[in-house]
PDB file of C-alpha atoms in Angstrom:
ATOM      1  CA  CYS A   1     -37.449 104.401 192.292  1.00  0.00           C
ATOM      2  CA  LEU A   2     -40.818 105.808 191.175  1.00  0.00           C
ATOM      3  CA  ILE A   3     -39.536 109.155 189.871  1.00  0.00           C
ATOM      4  CA  ARG A   4     -36.180 110.882 189.312  1.00  0.00           C
ATOM      5  CA  PRO A   5     -36.828 114.611 189.809  1.00  0.00           C
ATOM      6  CA  ILE A   6     -33.485 115.747 188.358  1.00  0.00           C
ATOM      7  CA  GLU A   7     -34.459 114.165 185.035  1.00  0.00           C
ATOM      8  CA  HIS A   8     -37.525 116.440 185.095  1.00  0.00           C
ATOM      9  CA  GLY A   9     -35.577 119.658 185.695  1.00  0.00           C
ATOM     10  CA  ALA A  10     -35.046 119.792 189.463  1.00  0.00           C
ATOM     11  CA  THR A  11     -31.787 121.382 190.641  1.00  0.00           C
ATOM     12  CA  LEU A  12     -31.766 120.011 194.174  1.00  0.00           C
ATOM     13  CA  VAL A  13     -33.596 116.980 195.533  1.00  0.00           C
ATOM     14  CA  TRP A  14     -34.238 116.495 199.260  1.00  0.00           C
ATOM     15  CA  HIS A  15     -35.360 113.088 200.435  1.00  0.00           C
ATOM     16  CA  SER A  16     -36.233 111.836 203.900  1.00  0.00           C
ATOM     17  CA  VAL A  17     -34.194 108.664 204.301  1.00  0.00           C
ATOM     18  CA  SER A  18     -36.345 107.954 207.369  1.00  0.00           C
ATOM     19  CA  LYS A  19     -39.256 107.173 205.067  1.00  0.00           C
ATOM     20  CA  TYR A  20     -39.311 104.901 202.002  1.00  0.00           C
ATOM     21  CA  LEU A  21     -35.551 104.708 201.393  1.00  0.00           C
ATOM     22  CA  ASN A  22     -35.055 103.005 204.740  1.00  0.00           C
ATOM     23  CA  GLY A  23     -38.572 101.616 204.888  1.00  0.00           C
ATOM     24  CA  HIS A  24     -38.641 100.216 208.418  1.00  0.00           C
ATOM     25  CA  GLY A  25     -39.262 103.248 210.610  1.00  0.00           C
ATOM     26  CA  ASP A  26     -35.989 102.935 212.536  1.00  0.00           C
ATOM     27  CA  VAL A  27     -33.747 105.614 210.985  1.00  0.00           C
ATOM     28  CA  MET A  28     -33.590 109.401 211.334  1.00  0.00           C
ATOM     29  CA  ALA A  29     -31.714 110.746 208.302  1.00  0.00           C
ATOM     30  CA  GLY A  30     -31.994 112.698 205.078  1.00  0.00           C
ATOM     31  CA  VAL A  31     -30.179 113.064 201.788  1.00  0.00           C
ATOM     32  CA  VAL A  32     -29.634 115.915 199.331  1.00  0.00           C
ATOM     33  CA  VAL A  33     -28.732 115.389 195.670  1.00  0.00           C
ATOM     34  CA  GLY A  34     -27.580 118.166 193.358  1.00  0.00           C
ATOM     35  CA  PRO A  35     -24.669 120.109 191.824  1.00  0.00           C
ATOM     36  CA  HIS A  36     -21.308 119.899 193.570  1.00  0.00           C
ATOM     37  CA  GLY A  37     -21.110 123.631 194.261  1.00  0.00           C
ATOM     38  CA  LEU A  38     -24.377 123.702 196.159  1.00  0.00           C
ATOM     39  CA  LEU A  39     -23.701 120.428 197.927  1.00  0.00           C
ATOM     40  CA  ARG A  40     -20.359 121.712 199.197  1.00  0.00           C
ATOM     41  CA  LYS A  41     -22.153 124.525 201.056  1.00  0.00           C
ATOM     42  CA  ILE A  42     -24.799 122.159 202.404  1.00  0.00           C
ATOM     43  CA  ARG A  43     -22.140 119.695 203.563  1.00  0.00           C
ATOM     44  CA  ALA A  44     -20.307 122.472 205.393  1.00  0.00           C
ATOM     45  CA  MET A  45     -23.472 123.485 207.266  1.00  0.00           C
ATOM     46  CA  SER A  46     -24.260 119.855 208.022  1.00  0.00           C
ATOM     47  CA  SER A  47     -20.832 119.365 209.583  1.00  0.00           C
ATOM     48  CA  LEU A  48     -21.067 122.650 211.495  1.00  0.00           C
ATOM     49  CA  TYR A  49     -24.383 121.762 213.132  1.00  0.00           C
ATOM     50  CA  GLY A  50     -23.623 118.079 213.592  1.00  0.00           C
ATOM     51  CA  VAL A  51     -26.552 116.633 211.669  1.00  0.00           C
ATOM     52  CA  ASN A  52     -24.593 113.897 209.926  1.00  0.00           C
ATOM     53  CA  ALA A  53     -26.128 110.430 210.055  1.00  0.00           C
ATOM     54  CA  ASN A  54     -24.329 108.051 212.386  1.00  0.00           C
ATOM     55  CA  PRO A  55     -22.707 104.866 211.008  1.00  0.00           C
ATOM     56  CA  PHE A  56     -25.371 102.479 212.289  1.00  0.00           C
ATOM     57  CA  GLU A  57     -28.259 104.479 210.800  1.00  0.00           C
ATOM     58  CA  SER A  58     -26.323 104.696 207.527  1.00  0.00           C
ATOM     59  CA  TRP A  59     -25.957 100.920 207.525  1.00  0.00           C
ATOM     60  CA  LEU A  60     -29.668 100.454 208.223  1.00  0.00           C
ATOM     61  CA  ALA A  61     -30.533 102.793 205.355  1.00  0.00           C
ATOM     62  CA  SER A  62     -28.205 101.001 202.941  1.00  0.00           C
ATOM     63  CA  ARG A  63     -29.863  97.726 203.938  1.00  0.00           C
ATOM     64  CA  GLY A  64     -33.282  99.210 203.231  1.00  0.00           C
ATOM     65  CA  LEU A  65     -32.209 100.336 199.770  1.00  0.00           C
ATOM     66  CA  ARG A  66     -31.772  96.714 198.722  1.00  0.00           C
ATOM     67  CA  THR A  67     -35.517  96.115 198.886  1.00  0.00           C
ATOM     68  CA  LEU A  68     -36.697  99.585 197.815  1.00  0.00           C
ATOM     69  CA  PRO A  69     -37.925  98.607 194.298  1.00  0.00           C
ATOM     70  CA  LEU A  70     -39.819  95.590 195.633  1.00  0.00           C
ATOM     71  CA  ARG A  71     -41.393  97.584 198.455  1.00  0.00           C
ATOM     72  CA  MET A  72     -42.431 100.492 196.256  1.00  0.00           C
ATOM     73  CA  GLU A  73     -44.019  98.178 193.703  1.00  0.00           C
ATOM     74  CA  ARG A  74     -45.945  96.440 196.482  1.00  0.00           C
ATOM     75  CA  VAL A  75     -47.161  99.565 198.293  1.00  0.00           C
ATOM     76  CA  SER A  76     -48.149 101.238 195.018  1.00  0.00           C
ATOM     77  CA  GLN A  77     -50.273  98.273 193.963  1.00  0.00           C
ATOM     78  CA  THR A  78     -51.835  97.945 197.407  1.00  0.00           C
ATOM     79  CA  ALA A  79     -52.515 101.679 197.689  1.00  0.00           C
ATOM     80  CA  LEU A  80     -54.378 101.666 194.378  1.00  0.00           C
ATOM     81  CA  THR A  81     -56.449  98.655 195.462  1.00  0.00           C
ATOM     82  CA  VAL A  82     -57.284 100.225 198.834  1.00  0.00           C
ATOM     83  CA  ALA A  83     -58.027 103.630 197.288  1.00  0.00           C
ATOM     84  CA  ALA A  84     -60.472 102.039 194.837  1.00  0.00           C
ATOM     85  CA  PHE A  85     -62.134 100.194 197.735  1.00  0.00           C
ATOM     86  CA  LEU A  86     -62.458 103.373 199.814  1.00  0.00           C
ATOM     87  CA  GLU A  87     -63.873 105.280 196.855  1.00  0.00           C
ATOM     88  CA  GLN A  88     -66.848 102.892 196.846  1.00  0.00           C
ATOM     89  CA  HIS A  89     -67.467 102.920 200.601  1.00  0.00           C
ATOM     90  CA  PRO A  90     -70.659 104.777 201.600  1.00  0.00           C
ATOM     91  CA  ARG A  91     -69.023 106.479 204.611  1.00  0.00           C
ATOM     92  CA  VAL A  92     -66.142 107.877 202.557  1.00  0.00           C
ATOM     93  CA  THR A  93     -66.965 111.126 200.788  1.00  0.00           C
ATOM     94  CA  LYS A  94     -63.709 111.601 198.873  1.00  0.00           C
ATOM     95  CA  VAL A  95     -60.434 109.796 198.184  1.00  0.00           C
ATOM     96  CA  PHE A  96     -57.191 111.535 197.260  1.00  0.00           C
ATOM     97  CA  TYR A  97     -54.852 109.271 195.302  1.00  0.00           C
ATOM     98  CA  PRO A  98     -53.412 110.165 191.877  1.00  0.00           C
ATOM     99  CA  GLY A  99     -53.558 106.549 190.741  1.00  0.00           C
ATOM    100  CA  LEU A 100     -57.360 106.766 190.629  1.00  0.00           C
ATOM    101  CA  ALA A 101     -58.953 107.823 187.351  1.00  0.00           C
ATOM    102  CA  SER A 102     -61.136 110.228 189.350  1.00  0.00           C
ATOM    103  CA  HIS A 103     -58.139 112.238 190.573  1.00  0.00           C
ATOM    104  CA  PRO A 104     -57.746 115.589 188.754  1.00  0.00           C
ATOM    105  CA  ASP A 105     -54.022 114.927 188.168  1.00  0.00           C
ATOM    106  CA  HIS A 106     -54.392 111.307 187.099  1.00  0.00           C
ATOM    107  CA  ALA A 107     -53.115 111.906 183.557  1.00  0.00           C
ATOM    108  CA  LEU A 108     -50.077 113.770 184.890  1.00  0.00           C
ATOM    109  CA  ALA A 109     -49.404 110.996 187.399  1.00  0.00           C
ATOM    110  CA  GLN A 110     -49.513 108.381 184.657  1.00  0.00           C
ATOM    111  CA  ARG A 111     -46.902 110.344 182.717  1.00  0.00           C
ATOM    112  CA  LEU A 112     -44.574 111.129 185.629  1.00  0.00           C
ATOM    113  CA  LEU A 113     -45.164 108.004 187.723  1.00  0.00           C
ATOM    114  CA  PRO A 114     -45.570 105.128 185.250  1.00  0.00           C
ATOM    115  CA  ARG A 115     -44.329 102.586 187.812  1.00  0.00           C
ATOM    116  CA  GLY A 116     -46.920 103.509 190.424  1.00  0.00           C
ATOM    117  CA  CYS A 117     -48.045 106.391 192.611  1.00  0.00           C
ATOM    118  CA  GLY A 118     -46.599 105.270 195.920  1.00  0.00           C
ATOM    119  CA  GLY A 119     -48.231 104.301 199.172  1.00  0.00           C
ATOM    120  CA  MET A 120     -49.630 107.591 200.469  1.00  0.00           C
ATOM    121  CA  LEU A 121     -53.318 108.398 200.179  1.00  0.00           C
ATOM    122  CA  ALA A 122     -55.948 110.372 202.053  1.00  0.00           C
ATOM    123  CA  PHE A 123     -59.702 110.132 202.376  1.00  0.00           C
ATOM    124  CA  GLU A 124     -62.564 112.120 203.870  1.00  0.00           C
ATOM    125  CA  VAL A 125     -64.835 110.363 206.353  1.00  0.00           C
ATOM    126  CA  ALA A 126     -68.456 111.475 206.641  1.00  0.00           C
ATOM    127  CA  GLY A 127     -69.166 112.709 210.151  1.00  0.00           C
ATOM    128  CA  GLY A 128     -66.013 114.707 210.758  1.00  0.00           C
ATOM    129  CA  ARG A 129     -63.830 114.422 213.856  1.00  0.00           C
ATOM    130  CA  SER A 130     -66.144 112.116 215.822  1.00  0.00           C
ATOM    131  CA  ALA A 131     -66.253 109.649 212.928  1.00  0.00           C
ATOM    132  CA  VAL A 132     -62.457 109.766 212.639  1.00  0.00           C
ATOM    133  CA  ASP A 133     -62.125 109.113 216.385  1.00  0.00           C
ATOM    134  CA  ALA A 134     -64.370 106.055 216.080  1.00  0.00           C
ATOM    135  CA  LEU A 135     -62.388 104.831 213.071  1.00  0.00           C
ATOM    136  CA  PHE A 136     -59.052 105.200 214.854  1.00  0.00           C
ATOM    137  CA  ARG A 137     -60.319 103.433 217.977  1.00  0.00           C
ATOM    138  CA  ALA A 138     -61.547 100.515 215.884  1.00  0.00           C
ATOM    139  CA  LEU A 139     -58.264 100.329 213.967  1.00  0.00           C
ATOM    140  CA  ALA A 140     -55.918 100.756 216.942  1.00  0.00           C
ATOM    141  CA  GLU A 141     -54.877  97.100 217.173  1.00  0.00           C
ATOM    142  CA  VAL A 142     -54.342  96.533 213.448  1.00  0.00           C
ATOM    143  CA  ILE A 143     -53.596  99.893 211.768  1.00  0.00           C
ATOM    144  CA  PRO A 144     -52.034 102.121 214.428  1.00  0.00           C
ATOM    145  CA  PHE A 145     -52.043 105.904 214.554  1.00  0.00           C
ATOM    146  CA  SER A 146     -48.671 107.451 213.742  1.00  0.00           C
ATOM    147  CA  PRO A 147     -47.711 111.033 212.838  1.00  0.00           C
ATOM    148  CA  THR A 148     -44.887 109.704 210.654  1.00  0.00           C
ATOM    149  CA  LEU A 149     -45.284 107.660 207.455  1.00  0.00           C
ATOM    150  CA  ALA A 150     -43.767 105.188 204.970  1.00  0.00           C
ATOM    151  CA  ASP A 151     -43.153 102.367 207.439  1.00  0.00           C
ATOM    152  CA  ALA A 152     -43.284  98.681 206.549  1.00  0.00           C
ATOM    153  CA  ARG A 153     -46.645  98.540 208.320  1.00  0.00           C
ATOM    154  CA  THR A 154     -49.735 100.527 207.432  1.00  0.00           C
ATOM    155  CA  THR A 155     -50.498 103.511 209.664  1.00  0.00           C
ATOM    156  CA  VAL A 156     -53.102 106.263 209.866  1.00  0.00           C
ATOM    157  CA  SER A 157     -52.747 109.898 210.838  1.00  0.00           C
ATOM    158  CA  TYR A 158     -54.980 112.917 211.332  1.00  0.00           C
ATOM    159  CA  PRO A 159     -53.588 116.043 209.602  1.00  0.00           C
ATOM    160  CA  ALA A 160     -56.006 118.437 211.333  1.00  0.00           C
ATOM    161  CA  GLY A 161     -54.646 117.291 214.693  1.00  0.00           C
ATOM    162  CA  THR A 162     -50.963 116.785 213.832  1.00  0.00           C
ATOM    163  CA  SER A 163     -49.142 118.462 210.938  1.00  0.00           C
ATOM    164  CA  HIS A 164     -51.716 121.263 210.542  1.00  0.00           C
ATOM    165  CA  LYS A 165     -53.084 121.564 214.077  1.00  0.00           C
ATOM    166  CA  PHE A 166     -51.841 125.138 214.556  1.00  0.00           C
ATOM    167  CA  MET A 167     -53.890 126.386 211.599  1.00  0.00           C
ATOM    168  CA  THR A 168     -57.428 127.648 211.965  1.00  0.00           C
ATOM    169  CA  ALA A 169     -60.229 125.630 210.394  1.00  0.00           C
ATOM    170  CA  ALA A 170     -60.494 128.256 207.648  1.00  0.00           C
ATOM    171  CA  GLU A 171     -56.772 128.047 206.913  1.00  0.00           C
ATOM    172  CA  ARG A 172     -56.884 124.256 206.774  1.00  0.00           C
ATOM    173  CA  ALA A 173     -59.870 124.421 204.446  1.00  0.00           C
ATOM    174  CA  THR A 174     -57.809 126.341 201.874  1.00  0.00           C
ATOM    175  CA  TYR A 175     -55.545 123.280 201.703  1.00  0.00           C
ATOM    176  CA  GLY A 176     -58.435 120.823 201.563  1.00  0.00           C
ATOM    177  CA  ILE A 177     -57.837 119.601 205.113  1.00  0.00           C
ATOM    178  CA  GLY A 178     -61.197 119.135 206.781  1.00  0.00           C
ATOM    179  CA  ASP A 179     -62.129 117.602 210.129  1.00  0.00           C
ATOM    180  CA  GLY A 180     -62.860 114.287 208.435  1.00  0.00           C
ATOM    181  CA  LEU A 181     -59.567 113.922 206.535  1.00  0.00           C
ATOM    182  CA  VAL A 182     -57.519 110.797 207.275  1.00  0.00           C
ATOM    183  CA  ARG A 183     -54.028 110.148 205.940  1.00  0.00           C
ATOM    184  CA  LEU A 184     -53.250 106.504 205.222  1.00  0.00           C
ATOM    185  CA  SER A 185     -49.681 105.290 204.758  1.00  0.00           C
ATOM    186  CA  ILE A 186     -49.779 101.885 203.094  1.00  0.00           C
ATOM    187  CA  GLY A 187     -47.354  99.200 204.241  1.00  0.00           C
ATOM    188  CA  LEU A 188     -46.567  95.679 203.111  1.00  0.00           C
ATOM    189  CA  GLU A 189     -49.674  93.896 204.407  1.00  0.00           C
ATOM    190  CA  ASP A 190     -52.046  91.924 202.214  1.00  0.00           C
ATOM    191  CA  PRO A 191     -54.504  94.368 200.587  1.00  0.00           C
ATOM    192  CA  ALA A 192     -57.468  92.129 201.389  1.00  0.00           C
ATOM    193  CA  ASP A 193     -56.572  92.279 205.089  1.00  0.00           C
ATOM    194  CA  LEU A 194     -56.353  96.071 204.955  1.00  0.00           C
ATOM    195  CA  GLN A 195     -59.722  96.313 203.241  1.00  0.00           C
ATOM    196  CA  ARG A 196     -61.351  94.160 205.916  1.00  0.00           C
ATOM    197  CA  ASP A 197     -59.769  96.194 208.702  1.00  0.00           C
ATOM    198  CA  LEU A 198     -60.791  99.508 207.133  1.00  0.00           C
ATOM    199  CA  GLU A 199     -64.324  98.316 206.467  1.00  0.00           C
ATOM    200  CA  ARG A 200     -64.705  97.244 210.089  1.00  0.00           C
ATOM    201  CA  GLY A 201     -63.307 100.567 211.258  1.00  0.00           C
ATOM    202  CA  LEU A 202     -65.517 102.642 208.989  1.00  0.00           C
ATOM    203  CA  ASP A 203     -68.581 100.726 210.138  1.00  0.00           C
ATOM    204  CA  ALA A 204     -67.804 101.404 213.811  1.00  0.00           C
ATOM    205  CA  PRO A 205     -70.392 103.646 215.510  1.00  0.00           C
ATOM    206  CA  ALA A 206     -69.235 107.223 216.154  1.00  0.00           C
TER     207      ALA A 206
END
């Protein structure tokens, strides 16, 4: 919807159907696109290990596809609005979103993602882990913590304590993952509501 990797030279494309394709956080599935010869081998392994999607999940995913363009347009616009808001907040030291002019790959993103940069962004909170804890506590009722992403509702996650928790602090630092990094997965809410919720959370005492 936002990019077609095969048109840019990719041989195989893996996509988590559980995320934006389905869009409602209620499917566990994936899809692979590529040449028939490679797909035949992948299909054989999929059948051998029994990882085929069941009929109901396939139906849910096909339902989600009907609204994919509308959802991606919405989350991309909202993510850019929220990223710009966070960039100006005094308790946020850095925002990572390629739709921002300040991002080092902004020009590349404009070329490859002319329809929008999606709903995933990250930001650094001043004060490290204690500040993140305070933020998450303040947001718990409105923007819940979730280690997954790309749901219809906005969620937050903490990479240093989830996806990268088995790395040392030095190892995480090489990937730009500090103790104050928050991942934000934008959903379909009104951007003004998200800004108010985030501002209240960021202003919460650590």
